[in-house]
Short mmCIF file of C-alpha atoms and ligand atoms in Angstrom, two decimals:
data_model
loop_
_atom_site.label_atom_id
_atom_site.label_comp_id
_atom_site.label_asym_id
_atom_site.label_seq_id
_atom_site.Cartn_x
_atom_site.Cartn_y
_atom_site.Cartn_z
CA UNK C 1 41.04 27.65 150.50
CA UNK C 2 44.32 27.21 152.35
CA UNK C 3 46.34 29.86 154.31
CA UNK C 4 49.86 30.36 154.05
CA UNK C 5 52.42 32.80 156.31
CA UNK C 6 54.81 35.75 153.74
CA UNK C 7 57.66 34.17 156.05
CA UNK C 8 57.02 30.87 154.60
CA UNK C 9 55.56 28.59 158.13
CA UNK C 10 52.09 29.25 158.68
CA UNK C 11 51.81 27.00 161.51
CA UNK C 12 49.57 24.57 163.09
CA UNK C 13 47.62 22.94 161.88
CA UNK C 14 50.35 22.97 158.52
CA UNK C 15 47.58 24.25 156.17
CA UNK C 16 45.16 26.08 157.74
CA UNK C 17 42.22 27.43 156.47
CA UNK C 18 40.14 30.65 157.01
CA UNK C 19 38.63 30.00 160.34
CA UNK C 20 41.88 28.46 161.86
CA UNK C 21 43.22 31.99 160.94
CA UNK C 22 40.40 34.39 161.96
CA UNK C 23 41.02 34.33 165.94
CA UNK C 24 45.02 35.16 165.76
CA UNK C 25 47.08 38.01 164.64
CA UNK C 26 50.46 37.20 163.12
CA UNK C 27 51.57 33.80 161.70
CA UNK C 28 54.11 32.23 164.04
CA UNK C 29 56.84 32.94 162.22
CA UNK C 30 56.27 36.24 162.42
CA UNK C 31 54.80 36.65 158.91
CA UNK C 32 51.27 38.01 157.83
CA UNK C 33 48.86 35.15 156.45
CA UNK C 34 47.32 35.40 152.57
CA UNK C 35 45.97 32.35 150.79
CA UNK C 36 48.06 30.59 149.11
CA UNK C 37 46.45 31.86 145.56
CA UNK C 38 44.08 34.64 144.51
CA UNK C 39 41.09 32.93 143.30
CA UNK C 40 40.26 34.71 139.90
CA UNK C 41 37.39 36.43 139.06
CA UNK C 42 35.77 35.08 135.06
CA UNK C 43 34.12 37.96 133.12
CA UNK C 44 31.15 35.78 133.68
CA UNK C 45 31.16 35.90 137.38
CA UNK C 46 31.59 40.04 137.20
CA UNK C 47 28.58 40.31 134.76
CA UNK C 48 26.78 37.93 137.43
CA UNK C 49 27.76 39.96 140.33
CA UNK C 50 26.76 43.58 138.81
CA UNK C 51 22.91 43.58 139.74
CA UNK C 52 23.62 42.09 143.29
CA UNK C 53 23.21 43.78 146.62
CA UNK C 54 26.37 44.56 148.82
CA UNK C 55 25.38 41.56 150.89
CA UNK C 56 25.44 39.52 148.01
CA UNK C 57 28.00 40.42 146.90
CA UNK C 58 29.92 39.65 149.62
CA UNK C 59 28.69 36.51 149.54
CA UNK C 60 30.22 35.51 146.53
CA UNK C 61 33.38 37.18 146.82
CA UNK C 62 33.81 35.91 150.64
CA UNK C 63 33.00 32.13 149.84
CA UNK C 64 35.89 32.21 147.58
CA UNK C 65 38.32 32.78 150.81
CA UNK C 66 36.23 31.13 153.20
CA UNK C 67 35.81 27.42 152.35
CA UNK C 68 35.61 26.50 155.73
CA UNK C 69 32.20 27.92 156.80
CA UNK C 70 29.03 26.23 155.23
CA UNK C 71 27.84 28.71 152.44
CA UNK C 72 24.24 28.85 153.63
CA UNK C 73 26.24 30.04 157.67
CA UNK C 74 28.28 32.86 155.39
CA UNK C 75 25.70 33.99 153.37
CA UNK C 76 23.43 34.65 156.83
CA UNK C 77 26.68 36.17 158.12
CA UNK C 78 26.74 38.69 155.20
CA UNK C 79 23.16 39.50 155.24
CA UNK C 80 23.20 39.78 158.96
CA UNK C 81 26.23 42.10 158.68
CA UNK C 82 25.41 44.52 155.57
CA UNK C 83 22.23 45.76 156.05
CA UNK C 84 21.01 49.61 155.84
CA UNK C 85 20.18 49.55 159.36
CA UNK C 86 23.91 49.40 160.16
CA UNK C 87 25.28 51.72 157.39
CA UNK C 88 22.67 54.41 157.58
CA UNK C 89 24.78 57.23 157.83
CA UNK C 90 25.08 57.90 154.02
CA UNK C 91 25.23 61.32 152.57
CA UNK C 92 21.61 62.89 151.53
CA UNK C 93 19.98 61.88 147.76
CA UNK C 94 21.89 58.40 148.77
CA UNK C 95 20.43 55.10 149.02
CA UNK C 96 21.38 53.28 152.21
CA UNK C 97 20.54 50.22 150.92
CA UNK C 98 23.38 50.47 148.57
CA UNK C 99 25.72 50.14 152.09
CA UNK C 100 28.85 52.40 150.27
CA UNK C 101 27.07 54.23 147.60
CA UNK C 102 29.47 56.60 145.18
CA UNK C 103 28.69 60.35 145.93
CA UNK C 104 29.97 62.15 142.68
CA UNK C 105 31.52 65.50 142.30
CA UNK C 106 31.79 65.05 139.13
CA UNK C 107 29.00 62.99 137.38
CA UNK C 108 30.35 59.84 136.17
CA UNK C 109 33.85 61.21 136.54
CA UNK C 110 35.01 61.94 139.95
CA UNK C 111 33.50 60.49 142.81
CA UNK C 112 34.01 59.63 146.82
CA UNK C 113 33.02 55.93 147.98
CA UNK C 114 30.96 55.75 150.73
CA UNK C 115 32.69 53.98 153.68
CA UNK C 116 31.98 55.78 156.61
CA UNK C 117 28.61 54.99 156.92
CA UNK C 118 28.60 52.37 159.93
CA UNK C 119 27.85 53.04 163.90
CA UNK C 120 31.28 54.44 164.15
CA UNK C 121 31.59 57.17 160.97
CA UNK C 122 34.92 55.65 159.63
CA UNK C 123 35.48 52.74 156.94
CA UNK C 124 37.18 50.03 159.60
CA UNK C 125 33.52 49.46 160.17
CA UNK C 126 32.91 48.01 156.70
CA UNK C 127 35.15 45.00 158.05
CA UNK C 128 35.18 45.60 161.76
CA UNK C 129 31.14 44.47 161.70
CA UNK C 130 32.17 41.42 159.57
CA UNK C 131 34.65 40.41 162.09
CA UNK C 132 31.94 40.75 164.99
CA UNK C 133 30.03 38.26 163.29
CA UNK C 134 32.51 36.37 162.09
CA UNK C 135 34.22 35.89 165.70
CA UNK C 136 30.39 34.75 167.03
CA UNK C 137 30.27 32.44 164.51
CA UNK C 138 33.30 30.38 165.10
CA UNK C 139 33.56 30.77 169.17
CA UNK C 140 29.78 29.25 169.21
CA UNK C 141 30.81 26.60 167.03
CA UNK C 142 34.03 25.50 168.94
CA UNK C 143 32.44 26.66 172.17
CA UNK C 144 35.16 29.13 173.01
CA UNK C 145 35.71 32.83 174.03
CA UNK C 146 38.46 35.73 173.44
CA UNK C 147 39.54 38.75 175.43
CA UNK C 148 40.30 41.03 172.73
CA UNK C 149 42.61 43.51 174.27
CA UNK C 150 43.28 46.60 172.37
CA UNK C 151 44.89 50.16 172.56
CA UNK C 152 43.58 53.07 170.67
CA UNK C 153 43.85 56.60 169.94
CA UNK C 154 39.96 56.81 168.61
CA UNK C 155 39.26 55.00 165.26
CA UNK C 156 40.20 51.44 165.54
CA UNK C 157 39.00 50.95 169.57
CA UNK C 158 35.50 52.44 168.99
CA UNK C 159 34.73 50.16 165.69
CA UNK C 160 35.96 47.04 167.38
CA UNK C 161 33.68 48.06 170.20
CA UNK C 162 30.65 48.77 167.96
CA UNK C 163 31.63 45.44 166.32
CA UNK C 164 32.06 43.17 169.34
CA UNK C 165 29.17 44.58 171.78
CA UNK C 166 26.51 42.42 172.68
CA UNK C 167 28.36 39.53 170.95
CA UNK C 168 28.52 35.67 172.70
CA UNK C 169 32.53 34.65 173.82
CA UNK C 170 33.97 38.03 173.50
CA UNK C 171 34.94 40.68 175.77
CA UNK C 172 36.89 43.78 174.79
CA UNK C 173 39.20 45.47 176.83
CA UNK C 174 40.23 48.87 175.17
CA UNK C 175 43.25 51.13 176.54
CA UNK C 176 42.97 54.93 175.38
CA UNK C 177 45.00 57.93 176.71
CA UNK C 178 42.79 59.77 179.40
CA UNK C 179 41.88 62.84 178.11
CA UNK C 180 43.53 62.73 174.92
CA UNK C 181 40.91 62.26 172.11
CA UNK C 182 38.58 64.99 171.54
CA UNK C 183 35.07 64.78 173.52
CA UNK C 184 32.76 63.14 170.63
CA UNK C 185 35.09 59.90 170.63
CA UNK C 186 35.33 59.56 174.48
CA UNK C 187 31.34 59.90 173.84
CA UNK C 188 31.26 56.88 170.95
CA UNK C 189 33.40 54.60 173.05
CA UNK C 190 32.85 55.11 177.26
CA UNK C 191 29.01 55.62 176.18
CA UNK C 192 28.26 51.44 175.68
CA UNK C 193 26.27 50.31 178.16
CA UNK C 194 27.28 46.42 177.35
CA UNK C 195 28.69 44.20 180.01
CA UNK C 196 31.50 42.54 177.48
CA UNK C 197 32.46 46.17 176.53
CA UNK C 198 35.54 47.47 179.16
CA UNK C 199 37.28 50.96 178.04
CA UNK C 200 40.38 51.69 179.99
CA UNK C 201 41.40 54.97 179.96
CA UNK C 202 45.21 55.29 180.86
CA UNK C 203 46.41 58.60 182.49
CA UNK C 204 49.59 58.61 179.78
CA UNK C 205 50.26 58.74 176.38
CA UNK C 206 49.07 56.33 173.45
CA UNK C 207 52.37 54.71 173.02
CA UNK C 208 52.00 53.94 176.68
CA UNK C 209 48.82 51.89 176.02
CA UNK C 210 50.10 50.63 173.43
CA UNK C 211 53.38 49.43 175.44
CA UNK C 212 50.45 48.36 178.27
CA UNK C 213 49.16 46.14 175.44
CA UNK C 214 52.61 44.70 174.18
CA UNK C 215 53.61 43.46 177.69
CA UNK C 216 50.35 42.21 178.46
CA UNK C 217 51.07 39.96 175.33
CA UNK C 218 54.53 39.29 175.69
CA UNK C 219 53.61 37.45 179.09
CA UNK C 220 52.91 33.92 177.48
CA UNK C 221 51.12 32.59 180.14
CA UNK C 222 48.80 35.33 181.28
CA UNK C 223 47.93 35.38 177.62
CA UNK C 224 47.13 31.52 177.27
CA UNK C 225 45.27 31.74 180.47
CA UNK C 226 42.94 34.78 179.95
CA UNK C 227 42.15 33.45 176.05
CA UNK C 228 43.97 37.23 175.17
CA UNK C 229 43.55 37.99 171.65
CA UNK C 230 43.66 41.13 169.02
CA UNK C 231 41.46 42.78 166.26
CA UNK C 232 44.28 44.92 164.65
CA UNK C 233 44.58 45.91 160.89
CA UNK C 234 46.86 42.87 159.87
CA UNK C 235 44.03 40.54 160.92
CA UNK C 236 43.28 38.68 157.21
CA UNK C 237 39.23 38.63 157.88
CA UNK C 238 39.54 42.41 157.55
CA UNK C 239 41.79 42.60 154.13
CA UNK C 240 39.12 40.44 153.07
CA UNK C 241 36.50 42.51 154.23
CA UNK C 242 37.36 45.19 152.04
CA UNK C 243 37.80 43.26 149.30
CA UNK C 244 34.38 43.62 148.51
CA UNK C 245 33.91 47.64 148.38
CA UNK C 246 36.38 47.90 145.67
CA UNK C 247 33.92 44.99 143.23
CA UNK C 248 31.02 47.20 144.69
CA UNK C 249 32.71 50.73 143.46
CA UNK C 250 33.55 49.26 140.38
CA UNK C 251 29.96 48.03 139.46
CA UNK C 252 28.74 51.62 140.27
CA UNK C 253 31.20 53.71 138.40
CA UNK C 254 30.76 51.79 135.43
CA UNK C 255 28.08 50.83 132.88
CA UNK C 256 29.52 47.40 131.51
CA UNK C 257 32.85 45.35 132.48
CA UNK C 258 34.42 45.92 129.54
CA UNK C 259 35.32 49.87 131.32
CA UNK C 260 37.75 50.11 133.83
CA UNK C 261 37.88 52.32 136.96
CA UNK C 262 40.47 53.86 139.28
CA UNK C 263 40.77 54.28 143.23
CA UNK C 264 42.59 56.71 145.48
CA UNK C 265 42.98 55.31 148.83
CA UNK C 266 44.04 57.43 152.11
CA UNK C 267 46.78 55.11 153.26
CA UNK C 268 48.31 54.40 156.83
CA UNK C 269 49.15 50.76 157.78
CA UNK C 270 48.54 49.64 153.85
CA UNK C 271 44.86 47.48 154.75
CA UNK C 272 42.80 49.27 152.78
CA UNK C 273 44.54 49.74 149.59
CA UNK C 274 46.32 45.91 150.40
CA UNK C 275 42.65 44.97 149.62
CA UNK C 276 42.00 47.15 146.33
CA UNK C 277 45.45 45.38 145.05
CA UNK C 278 43.91 41.73 145.69
CA UNK C 279 40.84 42.64 143.71
CA UNK C 280 42.96 43.56 140.85
CA UNK C 281 45.15 40.75 141.09
CA UNK C 282 41.62 38.76 141.26
CA UNK C 283 40.95 40.19 137.88
CA UNK C 284 38.59 43.46 138.62
CA UNK C 285 39.25 45.94 135.85
CA UNK C 286 41.23 48.71 138.00
CA UNK C 287 43.46 50.92 136.07
CA UNK C 288 45.31 52.78 138.79
CA UNK C 289 45.55 52.53 142.81
CA UNK C 290 46.77 55.90 143.79
CA UNK C 291 48.10 55.95 147.46
CA UNK C 292 47.71 58.77 149.47
CA UNK C 293 49.99 59.40 152.33
CA UNK C 294 50.01 62.31 154.75
CA UNK C 295 52.98 64.12 156.19
CA UNK C 296 54.41 60.33 157.13
CA UNK C 297 54.90 59.34 153.93
CA UNK C 298 56.88 56.11 154.47
CA UNK C 299 55.09 54.23 151.35
CA UNK C 300 55.14 57.10 149.11
CA UNK C 301 58.95 57.19 149.29
CA UNK C 302 58.49 53.36 148.66
CA UNK C 303 56.86 53.50 145.52
CA UNK C 304 58.83 56.99 144.21
CA UNK C 305 62.88 55.07 145.39
CA UNK C 306 62.02 51.53 145.91
CA UNK C 307 63.55 52.53 149.57
CA UNK C 308 61.59 51.23 153.16
CA UNK C 309 62.55 53.38 155.85
CA UNK C 310 59.83 52.44 158.71
CA UNK C 311 60.34 55.65 160.89
CA UNK C 312 61.43 55.96 164.51
CA UNK C 313 58.79 56.90 166.59
CA UNK C 314 60.15 60.74 166.84
CA UNK C 315 60.13 61.11 163.40
CA UNK C 316 56.67 60.04 162.78
CA UNK C 317 54.49 63.17 162.51
CA UNK C 318 51.48 64.25 164.55
CA UNK C 319 48.64 65.52 161.94
CA UNK C 320 45.49 66.57 161.17
CA UNK C 321 44.74 63.18 159.15
CA UNK C 322 45.54 60.98 162.50
CA UNK C 323 44.57 57.26 161.58
CA UNK C 324 47.45 57.60 158.90
CA UNK C 325 50.03 58.77 161.37
CA UNK C 326 52.10 55.56 161.25
CA UNK C 327 55.93 55.14 161.45
CA UNK C 328 55.53 51.82 159.57
CA UNK C 329 52.98 50.12 157.41
CA UNK C 330 52.03 46.85 158.90
CA UNK C 331 50.01 45.52 155.88
CA UNK C 332 52.97 46.60 153.71
CA UNK C 333 54.67 42.89 154.09
CA UNK C 334 51.45 41.77 152.17
CA UNK C 335 52.08 43.53 148.93
CA UNK C 336 56.12 43.27 149.38
CA UNK C 337 55.70 39.13 148.89
CA UNK C 338 53.22 39.72 145.57
CA UNK C 339 56.32 41.94 144.26
CA UNK C 340 59.44 39.62 145.13
CA UNK C 341 57.10 36.74 143.41
CA UNK C 342 55.86 35.28 146.47
CA UNK C 343 59.18 34.16 147.90
CA UNK C 344 59.15 33.97 151.77
CA UNK C 345 62.28 33.44 152.06
CA UNK C 346 63.11 37.20 150.63
CA UNK C 347 60.48 38.28 152.32
CA UNK C 348 61.63 37.05 155.98
CA UNK C 349 65.15 38.22 154.71
CA UNK C 350 63.40 41.94 154.19
CA UNK C 351 61.99 42.13 157.53
CA UNK C 352 65.00 40.85 159.68
CA UNK C 353 65.91 44.48 158.40
CA UNK C 354 62.80 46.17 159.57
CA UNK C 355 62.66 44.08 162.41
CA UNK C 356 66.34 45.43 163.14
CA UNK C 357 65.38 49.13 162.47
CA UNK C 358 66.69 49.74 159.12
CA UNK C 359 65.56 50.50 155.69
CA UNK C 360 65.79 48.10 152.85
CA UNK C 361 66.26 49.26 149.19
CA UNK C 362 64.72 47.38 146.28
CA UNK C 363 65.60 50.47 144.15
CA UNK C 364 67.50 48.02 140.82
CA UNK C 365 66.29 44.70 141.52
CA UNK C 366 64.49 42.96 139.06
CA UNK C 367 61.49 43.27 141.03
CA UNK C 368 60.92 46.71 141.61
CA UNK C 369 61.47 47.51 137.27
CA UNK C 370 58.41 45.71 137.40
CA UNK C 371 56.72 47.54 140.04
CA UNK C 372 54.83 49.77 137.39
CA UNK C 373 52.70 45.99 136.78
CA UNK C 374 51.20 46.61 140.37
CA UNK C 375 49.78 50.05 139.06
CA UNK C 376 50.10 51.82 142.06
CA UNK C 377 50.74 55.64 141.83
CA UNK C 378 51.70 57.86 145.26
CA UNK C 379 51.41 61.04 146.37
CA UNK C 380 52.03 62.92 149.94
CA UNK C 381 49.41 65.63 151.24
CA UNK C 382 50.07 68.30 154.59
CA UNK C 383 48.14 70.00 156.37
CA UNK C 384 47.88 73.16 154.25
CA UNK C 385 46.91 70.76 151.19
CA UNK C 386 44.19 69.19 153.93
CA UNK C 387 42.46 72.63 154.64
CA UNK C 388 42.46 73.90 150.94
CA UNK C 389 41.27 70.68 149.78
CA UNK C 390 38.41 70.65 152.45
CA UNK C 391 37.95 74.32 151.81
CA UNK C 392 37.78 73.80 147.71
CA UNK C 393 35.89 70.99 147.70
CA UNK C 394 32.81 72.81 149.90
CA UNK C 395 32.87 75.70 147.83
CA UNK C 396 32.88 74.12 144.43
CA UNK C 397 30.92 70.83 145.21
CA UNK C 398 28.91 71.69 148.37
CA UNK C 399 30.00 68.34 150.00
CA UNK C 400 31.91 68.42 153.23
CA UNK C 401 35.05 65.99 153.31
CA UNK C 402 37.25 64.49 156.80
CA UNK C 403 40.58 65.24 156.82
CA UNK C 404 41.91 61.45 155.69
CA UNK C 405 39.80 61.90 152.25
CA UNK C 406 41.00 65.55 151.40
CA UNK C 407 44.52 63.76 151.59
CA UNK C 408 42.87 61.18 149.13
CA UNK C 409 41.55 63.91 147.08
CA UNK C 410 44.21 65.86 147.06
CA UNK C 411 46.70 63.32 145.80
CA UNK C 412 44.32 61.96 143.55
CA UNK C 413 44.08 65.58 141.71
CA UNK C 414 47.60 65.21 141.51
CA UNK C 415 48.03 62.57 139.77
CA UNK C 416 44.68 62.74 137.66
CA UNK C 417 46.65 62.77 134.26
CA UNK C 418 48.12 59.15 134.78
CA UNK C 419 44.31 57.87 135.04
CA UNK C 420 43.45 56.93 131.62
CA UNK C 421 40.42 58.91 129.70
CA UNK C 422 37.48 58.22 130.55
CA UNK C 423 38.42 56.26 133.18
CA UNK C 424 36.08 57.03 136.29
CA UNK C 425 38.25 57.72 139.32
CA UNK C 426 37.08 57.22 142.92
CA UNK C 427 38.41 58.19 146.23
CA UNK C 428 37.58 56.36 149.47
CA UNK C 429 35.80 58.13 151.95
CA UNK C 430 37.32 56.85 155.43
CA UNK C 431 35.59 58.95 157.62
CA UNK C 432 33.08 61.82 158.14
CA UNK C 433 34.02 65.16 159.08
CA UNK C 434 32.37 65.09 162.22
CA UNK C 435 35.02 62.96 163.69
CA UNK C 436 37.59 65.67 162.91
CA UNK C 437 35.70 68.82 163.74
CA UNK C 438 38.21 70.72 164.92
CA UNK C 439 40.27 70.88 161.40
CA UNK C 440 37.15 71.27 159.77
CA UNK C 441 36.13 74.49 161.89
CA UNK C 442 39.71 75.30 161.25
CA UNK C 443 39.32 75.04 157.13
CA UNK C 444 35.50 76.51 156.69
CA UNK C 445 34.76 78.55 160.16
CA UNK C 446 32.12 76.29 160.85
CA UNK C 447 31.21 73.03 162.30
CA UNK C 448 30.83 69.96 160.45
CA UNK C 449 27.17 68.83 160.30
CA UNK C 450 26.53 65.39 162.65
CA UNK C 451 23.73 62.76 161.90
CA UNK C 452 20.54 63.09 163.92
CA UNK C 453 21.36 60.04 165.87
CA UNK C 454 24.46 61.29 167.36
CA UNK C 455 23.30 64.15 168.52
CA UNK C 456 24.13 65.11 172.06
CA UNK C 457 26.26 61.61 172.51
CA UNK C 458 28.33 63.54 175.02
CA UNK C 459 25.59 63.93 177.18
CA UNK C 460 24.87 60.45 177.60
CA UNK C 461 26.37 58.40 181.12
CA UNK C 462 30.00 56.94 180.64
CA UNK C 463 31.30 53.97 181.48
CA UNK C 464 35.30 53.95 181.76
CA UNK C 465 37.86 53.30 184.36
CA UNK C 466 40.62 55.47 184.68
CA UNK C 467 44.06 53.84 185.68
CA UNK C 468 47.72 54.58 186.11
CA UNK C 469 49.98 52.94 182.96
CA UNK C 470 50.69 49.62 184.96
CA UNK C 471 51.13 46.38 183.02
CA UNK C 472 50.00 44.70 186.76
CA UNK C 473 46.57 46.87 187.68
CA UNK C 474 45.97 46.35 183.81
CA UNK C 475 46.10 42.71 184.07
CA UNK C 476 44.44 42.34 187.47
CA UNK C 477 41.35 44.16 186.39
CA UNK C 478 41.23 41.90 182.94
CA UNK C 479 41.78 38.82 185.86
CA UNK C 480 39.01 39.61 187.22
CA UNK C 481 36.65 40.20 184.53
CA UNK C 482 37.36 36.87 182.94
C1 LIG N 501 42.49 53.86 159.12
C2 LIG N 501 41.93 54.88 158.70
C3 LIG N 501 42.93 55.04 157.70
C4 LIG N 501 44.12 54.37 156.88
O1 LIG N 501 43.71 52.95 156.49
P1 LIG N 501 44.94 51.78 156.44
O2 LIG N 501 43.93 50.46 156.27
O3 LIG N 501 45.51 51.62 158.00
O4 LIG N 501 45.70 52.07 155.33
C5 LIG N 501 42.36 55.95 157.06
N1 LIG N 501 41.44 56.88 157.09
C6 LIG N 501 41.07 56.84 158.06
C7 LIG N 501 39.62 57.29 158.88
C8 LIG N 501 41.21 55.48 159.17
O5 LIG N 501 40.59 55.23 160.22
#
């Protein structure tokens, strides 16, 4: 399988394959990588896949996108990644060997697709764990190393650290805002003692940490000399890995491949739901993709109006579903590429507007007139909705859900009537409630349950370097350790 850029120039080599784009971020033209076509899944394949384990299914699906790793090696990587031991934080009564079990709220009709069973209790582990094993494999094969530099306000950084810890050829330098994360989040990251993981707590805000990462990445000489890389949400391998659980969820929620399913996805950077869109384009029988945002409703606005209006930093709300607090959705360009008939010149022109800080407007275009073909339905949720939903789901079903999943449940309910009768609706559970304990206490007046293996992690010794928000100091810190 060859890869192309949404803006037309995929760079060198001229027709990159999966391993060529694995370690990079953006294509050289600033676009995002996509496969040159979406592989189609036949009815015979669906029938054969229905009974597979998660790892087996991951291998079947990923082999359609990854043709430059020998099948036996890819299979071994999938088997090593998707184990009940790694994805052990399933809800009571559910089977960890399913990796992503469905937890029904209303049997056969309305349920949660559990994606937060991994080491950091958020769905990002689903893809990041695979990425860790793929990075190690490809770096070993090429006898190369990489130094991953990132900034985090919580979920992404910890998922990256747990995926890369102890991996050959990989070091992680993760910047976080000093004193701004919860005690639980700090403990999760800073208690890692692996010598390839470096936590840097910057005395500033998340944006200061982010600015340092940008400044270091813009120093091209430093970046090349020290092999600086990233694992952000635009990484194609992360999107590819996420396609698998849409198939797994479909098989769990239906009895035969004549049926359909609907998904509701709490969305920020459009990474998770982009994988759902691709699964549907591959032929998975998905009746609706319901996209839920929080108060940062840039995506909801686009699907309602055809206007994509990225927000300024000052217009971005700080909410109680913080992993969805985005001003622009970095993966959205992949969807728009498909929407405009995969025309890279159109995409390049639209993103020239976005990069100049302007909106673009597709309303009134023939493409937007066909948006219904993509089966998206969207809605937004607020802090009050979140609290009410957490309360209601707990009282009615005895199930405690996190704030992001609550946004999903709220918007799913709002649009339930648009899902054809008899089609099961799955809300993707993107984090466990213990990660956002303050809001759970606000909603329910009690602390969320905590998995037994994470009991007392706040008391473990922590390994973190506190630093001023100083680009040169961060560069020195990295240079001394690589
Ligand atoms: C990252 C994240 C999201 C948003 O996912 P996108 O792929 O950015 O749309 C939602 N919920 C949680 C808990 C997350 O960590």
